PDB file of C-alpha atoms in Angstrom:
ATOM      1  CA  UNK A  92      87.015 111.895  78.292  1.00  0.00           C
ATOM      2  CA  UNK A  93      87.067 110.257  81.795  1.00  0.00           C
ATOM      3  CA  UNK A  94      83.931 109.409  83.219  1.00  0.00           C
ATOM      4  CA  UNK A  95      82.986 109.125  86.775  1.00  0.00           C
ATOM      5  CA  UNK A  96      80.669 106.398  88.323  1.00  0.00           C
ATOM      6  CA  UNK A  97      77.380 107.924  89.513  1.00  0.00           C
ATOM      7  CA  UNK A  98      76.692 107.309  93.341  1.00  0.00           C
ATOM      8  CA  UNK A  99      73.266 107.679  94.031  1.00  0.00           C
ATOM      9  CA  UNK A 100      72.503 111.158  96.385  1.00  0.00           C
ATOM     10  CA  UNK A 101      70.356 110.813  99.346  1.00  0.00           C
ATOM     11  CA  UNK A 102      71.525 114.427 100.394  1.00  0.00           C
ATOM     12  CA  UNK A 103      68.539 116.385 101.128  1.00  0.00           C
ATOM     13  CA  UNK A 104      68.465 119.280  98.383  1.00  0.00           C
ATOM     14  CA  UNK A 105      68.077 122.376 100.254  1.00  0.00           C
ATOM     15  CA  UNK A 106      71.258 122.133 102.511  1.00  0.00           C
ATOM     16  CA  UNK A 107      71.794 125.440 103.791  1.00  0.00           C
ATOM     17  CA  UNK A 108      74.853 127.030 102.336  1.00  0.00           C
ATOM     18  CA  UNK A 109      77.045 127.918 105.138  1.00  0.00           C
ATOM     19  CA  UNK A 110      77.508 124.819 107.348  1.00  0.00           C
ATOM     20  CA  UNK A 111      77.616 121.647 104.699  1.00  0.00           C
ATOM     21  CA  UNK A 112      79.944 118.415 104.002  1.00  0.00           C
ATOM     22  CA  UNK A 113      80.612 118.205 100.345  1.00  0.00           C
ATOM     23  CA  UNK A 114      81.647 113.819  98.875  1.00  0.00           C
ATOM     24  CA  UNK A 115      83.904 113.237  96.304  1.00  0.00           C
ATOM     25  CA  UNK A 116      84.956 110.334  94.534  1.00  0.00           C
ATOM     26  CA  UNK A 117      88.203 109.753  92.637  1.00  0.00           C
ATOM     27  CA  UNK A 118      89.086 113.014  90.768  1.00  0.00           C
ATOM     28  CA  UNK A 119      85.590 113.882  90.079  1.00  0.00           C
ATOM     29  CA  UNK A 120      85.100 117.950  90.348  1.00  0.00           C
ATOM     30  CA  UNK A 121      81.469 117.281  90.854  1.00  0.00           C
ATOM     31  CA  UNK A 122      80.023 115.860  94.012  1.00  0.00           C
ATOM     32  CA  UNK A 123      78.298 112.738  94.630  1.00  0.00           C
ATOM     33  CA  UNK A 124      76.245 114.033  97.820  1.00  0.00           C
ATOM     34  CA  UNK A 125      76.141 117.508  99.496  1.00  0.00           C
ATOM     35  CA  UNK A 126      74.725 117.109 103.449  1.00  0.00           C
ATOM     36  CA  UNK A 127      74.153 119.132 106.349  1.00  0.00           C
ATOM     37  CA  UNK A 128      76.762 118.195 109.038  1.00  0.00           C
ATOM     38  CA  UNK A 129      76.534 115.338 111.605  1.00  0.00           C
ATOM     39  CA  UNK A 130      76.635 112.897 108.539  1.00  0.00           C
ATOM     40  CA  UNK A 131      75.912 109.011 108.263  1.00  0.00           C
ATOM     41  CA  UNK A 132      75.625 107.473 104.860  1.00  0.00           C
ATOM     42  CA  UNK A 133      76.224 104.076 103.642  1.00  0.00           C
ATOM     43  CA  UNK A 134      78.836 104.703 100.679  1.00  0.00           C
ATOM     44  CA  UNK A 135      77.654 101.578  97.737  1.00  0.00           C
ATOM     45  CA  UNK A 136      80.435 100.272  96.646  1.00  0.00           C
ATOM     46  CA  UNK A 137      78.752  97.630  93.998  1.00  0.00           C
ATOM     47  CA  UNK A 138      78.786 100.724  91.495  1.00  0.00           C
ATOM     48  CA  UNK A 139      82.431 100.986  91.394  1.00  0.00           C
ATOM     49  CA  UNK A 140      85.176  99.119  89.444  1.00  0.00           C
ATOM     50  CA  UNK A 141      87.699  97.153  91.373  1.00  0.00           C
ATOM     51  CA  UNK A 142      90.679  98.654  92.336  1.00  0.00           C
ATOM     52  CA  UNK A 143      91.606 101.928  93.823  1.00  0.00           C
ATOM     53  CA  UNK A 144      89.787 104.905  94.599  1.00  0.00           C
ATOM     54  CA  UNK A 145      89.714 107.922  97.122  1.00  0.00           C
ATOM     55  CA  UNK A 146      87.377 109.827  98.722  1.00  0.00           C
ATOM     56  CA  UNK A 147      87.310 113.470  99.082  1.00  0.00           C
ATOM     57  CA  UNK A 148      85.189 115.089 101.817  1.00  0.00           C
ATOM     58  CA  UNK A 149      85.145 118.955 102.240  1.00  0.00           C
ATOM     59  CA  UNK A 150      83.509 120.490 105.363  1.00  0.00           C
ATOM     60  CA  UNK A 151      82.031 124.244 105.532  1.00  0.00           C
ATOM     61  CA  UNK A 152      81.815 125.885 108.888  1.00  0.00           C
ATOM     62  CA  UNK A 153      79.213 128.759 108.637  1.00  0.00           C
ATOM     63  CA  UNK A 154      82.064 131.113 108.847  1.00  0.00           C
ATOM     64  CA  UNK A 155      82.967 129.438 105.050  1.00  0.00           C
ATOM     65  CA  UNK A 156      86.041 128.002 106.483  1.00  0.00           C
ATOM     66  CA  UNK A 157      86.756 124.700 104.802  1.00  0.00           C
ATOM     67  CA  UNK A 158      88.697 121.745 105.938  1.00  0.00           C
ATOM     68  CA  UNK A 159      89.418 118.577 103.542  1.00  0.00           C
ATOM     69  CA  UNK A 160      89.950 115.051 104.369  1.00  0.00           C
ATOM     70  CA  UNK A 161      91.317 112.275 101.358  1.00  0.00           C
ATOM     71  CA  UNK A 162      90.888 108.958 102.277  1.00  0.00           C
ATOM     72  CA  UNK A 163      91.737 106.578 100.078  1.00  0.00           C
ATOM     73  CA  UNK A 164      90.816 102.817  99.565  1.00  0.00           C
ATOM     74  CA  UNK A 165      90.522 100.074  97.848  1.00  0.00           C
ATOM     75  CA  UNK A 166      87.441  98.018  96.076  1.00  0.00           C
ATOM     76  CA  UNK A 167      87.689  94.227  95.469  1.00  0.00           C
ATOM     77  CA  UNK A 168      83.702  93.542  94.852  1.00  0.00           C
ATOM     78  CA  UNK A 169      84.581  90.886  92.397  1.00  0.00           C
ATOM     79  CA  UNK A 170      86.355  87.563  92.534  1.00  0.00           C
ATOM     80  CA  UNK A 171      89.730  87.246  94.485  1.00  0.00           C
ATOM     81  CA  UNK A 172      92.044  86.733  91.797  1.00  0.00           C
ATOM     82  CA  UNK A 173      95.433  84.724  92.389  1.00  0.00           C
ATOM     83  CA  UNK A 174      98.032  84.092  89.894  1.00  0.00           C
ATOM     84  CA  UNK A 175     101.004  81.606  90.737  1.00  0.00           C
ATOM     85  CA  UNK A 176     103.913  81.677  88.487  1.00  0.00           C
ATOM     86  CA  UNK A 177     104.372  85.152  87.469  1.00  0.00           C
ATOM     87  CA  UNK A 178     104.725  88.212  89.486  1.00  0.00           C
ATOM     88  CA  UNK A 179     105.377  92.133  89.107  1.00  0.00           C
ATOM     89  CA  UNK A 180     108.674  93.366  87.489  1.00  0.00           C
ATOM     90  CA  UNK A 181     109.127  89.484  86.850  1.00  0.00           C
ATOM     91  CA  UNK A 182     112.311  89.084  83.619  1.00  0.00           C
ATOM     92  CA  UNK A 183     110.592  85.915  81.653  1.00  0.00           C
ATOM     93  CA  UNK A 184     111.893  84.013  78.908  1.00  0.00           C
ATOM     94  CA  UNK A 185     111.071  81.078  76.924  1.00  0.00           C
ATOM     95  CA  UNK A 186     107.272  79.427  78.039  1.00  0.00           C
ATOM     96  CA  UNK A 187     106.012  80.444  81.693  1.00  0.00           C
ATOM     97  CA  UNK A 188     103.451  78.147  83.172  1.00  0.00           C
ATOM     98  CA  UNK A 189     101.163  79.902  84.921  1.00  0.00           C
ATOM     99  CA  UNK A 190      98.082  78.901  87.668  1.00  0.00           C
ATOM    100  CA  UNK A 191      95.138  81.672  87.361  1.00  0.00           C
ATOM    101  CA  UNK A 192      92.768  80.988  90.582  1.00  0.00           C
ATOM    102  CA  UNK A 193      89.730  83.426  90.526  1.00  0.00           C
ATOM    103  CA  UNK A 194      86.781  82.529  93.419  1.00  0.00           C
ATOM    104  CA  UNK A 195      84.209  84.560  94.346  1.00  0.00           C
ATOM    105  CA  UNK A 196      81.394  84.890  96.319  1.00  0.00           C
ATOM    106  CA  UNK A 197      78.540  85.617  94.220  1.00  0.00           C
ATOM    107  CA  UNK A 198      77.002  81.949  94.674  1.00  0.00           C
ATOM    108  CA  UNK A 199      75.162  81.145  98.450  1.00  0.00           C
ATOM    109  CA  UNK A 200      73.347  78.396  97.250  1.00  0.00           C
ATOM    110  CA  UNK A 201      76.137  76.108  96.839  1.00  0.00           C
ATOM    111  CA  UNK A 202      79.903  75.694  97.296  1.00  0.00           C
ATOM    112  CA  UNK A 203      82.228  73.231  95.644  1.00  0.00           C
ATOM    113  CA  UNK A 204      85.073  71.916  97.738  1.00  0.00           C
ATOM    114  CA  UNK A 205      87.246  70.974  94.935  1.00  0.00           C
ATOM    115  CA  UNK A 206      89.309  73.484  93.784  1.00  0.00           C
ATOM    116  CA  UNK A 207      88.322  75.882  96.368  1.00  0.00           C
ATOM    117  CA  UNK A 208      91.903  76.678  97.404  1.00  0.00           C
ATOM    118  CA  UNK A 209      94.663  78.603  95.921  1.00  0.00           C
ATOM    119  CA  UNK A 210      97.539  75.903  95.563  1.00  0.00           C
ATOM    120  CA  UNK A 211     100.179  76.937  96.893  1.00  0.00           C
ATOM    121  CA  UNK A 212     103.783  75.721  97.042  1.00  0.00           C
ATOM    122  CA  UNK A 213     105.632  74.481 100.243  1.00  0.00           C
ATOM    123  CA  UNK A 214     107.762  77.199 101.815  1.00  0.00           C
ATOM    124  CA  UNK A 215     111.578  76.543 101.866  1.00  0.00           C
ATOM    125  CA  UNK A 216     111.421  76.878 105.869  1.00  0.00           C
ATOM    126  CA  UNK A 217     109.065  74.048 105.944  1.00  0.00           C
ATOM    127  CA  UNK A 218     111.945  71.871 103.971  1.00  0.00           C
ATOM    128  CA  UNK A 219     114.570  73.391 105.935  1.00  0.00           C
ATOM    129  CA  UNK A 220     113.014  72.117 109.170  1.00  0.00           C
ATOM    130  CA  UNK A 221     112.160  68.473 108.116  1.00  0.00           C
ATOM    131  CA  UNK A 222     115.586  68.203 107.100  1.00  0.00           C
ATOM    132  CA  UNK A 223     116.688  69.176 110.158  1.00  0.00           C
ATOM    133  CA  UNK A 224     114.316  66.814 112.153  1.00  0.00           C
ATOM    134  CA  UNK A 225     115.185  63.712 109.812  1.00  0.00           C
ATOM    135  CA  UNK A 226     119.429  64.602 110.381  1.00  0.00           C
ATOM    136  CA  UNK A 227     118.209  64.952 114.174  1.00  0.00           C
ATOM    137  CA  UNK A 228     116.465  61.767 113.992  1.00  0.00           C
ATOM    138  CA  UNK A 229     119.448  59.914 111.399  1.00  0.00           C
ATOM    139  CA  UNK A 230     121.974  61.163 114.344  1.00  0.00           C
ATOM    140  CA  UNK A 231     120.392  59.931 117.164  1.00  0.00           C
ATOM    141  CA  UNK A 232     119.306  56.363 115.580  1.00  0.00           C
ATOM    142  CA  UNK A 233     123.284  56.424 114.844  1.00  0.00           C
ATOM    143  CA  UNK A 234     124.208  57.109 117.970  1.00  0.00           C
ATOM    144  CA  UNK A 235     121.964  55.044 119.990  1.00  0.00           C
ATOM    145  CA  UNK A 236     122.737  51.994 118.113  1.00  0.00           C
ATOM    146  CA  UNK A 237     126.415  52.268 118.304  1.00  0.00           C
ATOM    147  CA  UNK A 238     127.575  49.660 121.469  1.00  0.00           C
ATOM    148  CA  UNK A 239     130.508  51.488 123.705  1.00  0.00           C
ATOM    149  CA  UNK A 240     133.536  49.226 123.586  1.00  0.00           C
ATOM    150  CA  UNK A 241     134.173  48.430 127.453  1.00  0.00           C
ATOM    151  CA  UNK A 242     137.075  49.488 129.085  1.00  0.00           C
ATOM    152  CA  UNK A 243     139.542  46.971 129.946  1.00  0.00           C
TER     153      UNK A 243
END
């Protein structure tokens, strides 16, 4: 049985039944919050599980006309996870080191510079370009050096 996260409701409880907005989340038949149109709420996403989710909100027009609106979205409330080494639909064989980086931001009180940064390795323009600049360099050290032979 699937279960849905609860999402507390500050929708006022006698919302009139022909002009309302209906919330909600994920696949979840039931809604989270049932409110009287204009509409401002704050949605809490601490009560969710990371990853991806949508949000479904129906409108009633007192003529019972309904329009619906999915928007989805993503939560990442926990630490940003990086892993170097391995990557989707990746074919692996034999042993496969990998580098698991997972910071987050739970902690204000103190922050620890070492180790705070996903290592990364240097792009192949970034080689491509210094070895351009040193053969620039190598030619024009050769070709500065070299004496012309006079003319006679």
């Amino acid at each position: 049985m699937k279960t849905y996260p609860t999402m507390p409701t500050t929708a006022p409880l006698s919302v009139s039944e022909d002009q309302q907005v209906l919330l909600f989340l994920d696949d979840n038949p039931v809604p989270f919050a049932r409110y009287a149109p204009p509409v401002k709420i704050d949605l809490d996403t601490t009560r969710l599980v990371d990853g991806p989710h949508s949000l479904r909100v129906v409108a009633r027009s007192s003529s019972g006309v309904e329009g619906i609106q999915n928007i989805a979205f993503i939560v990442r409330n926990g630490p940003a996870i990086t892993v170097l080494g391995l990557q989707n639909d990746d074919i692996v064989s034999d042993v496969v080191p990998l580098t698991v980086t997972a910071y987050g931001s739970e902690r204000t009180d103190s922050f620890v510079i070492k180790a705070s940064e996903t290592p990364q390795i240097i792009p192949a323009w970034v080689w491509a370009t210094l070895l351009a600049f040193v053969g620039w360099g190598a030619y024009y050290l050769i070709t500065s050096l070299v004496m012309p032979v006079p003319a006679t």
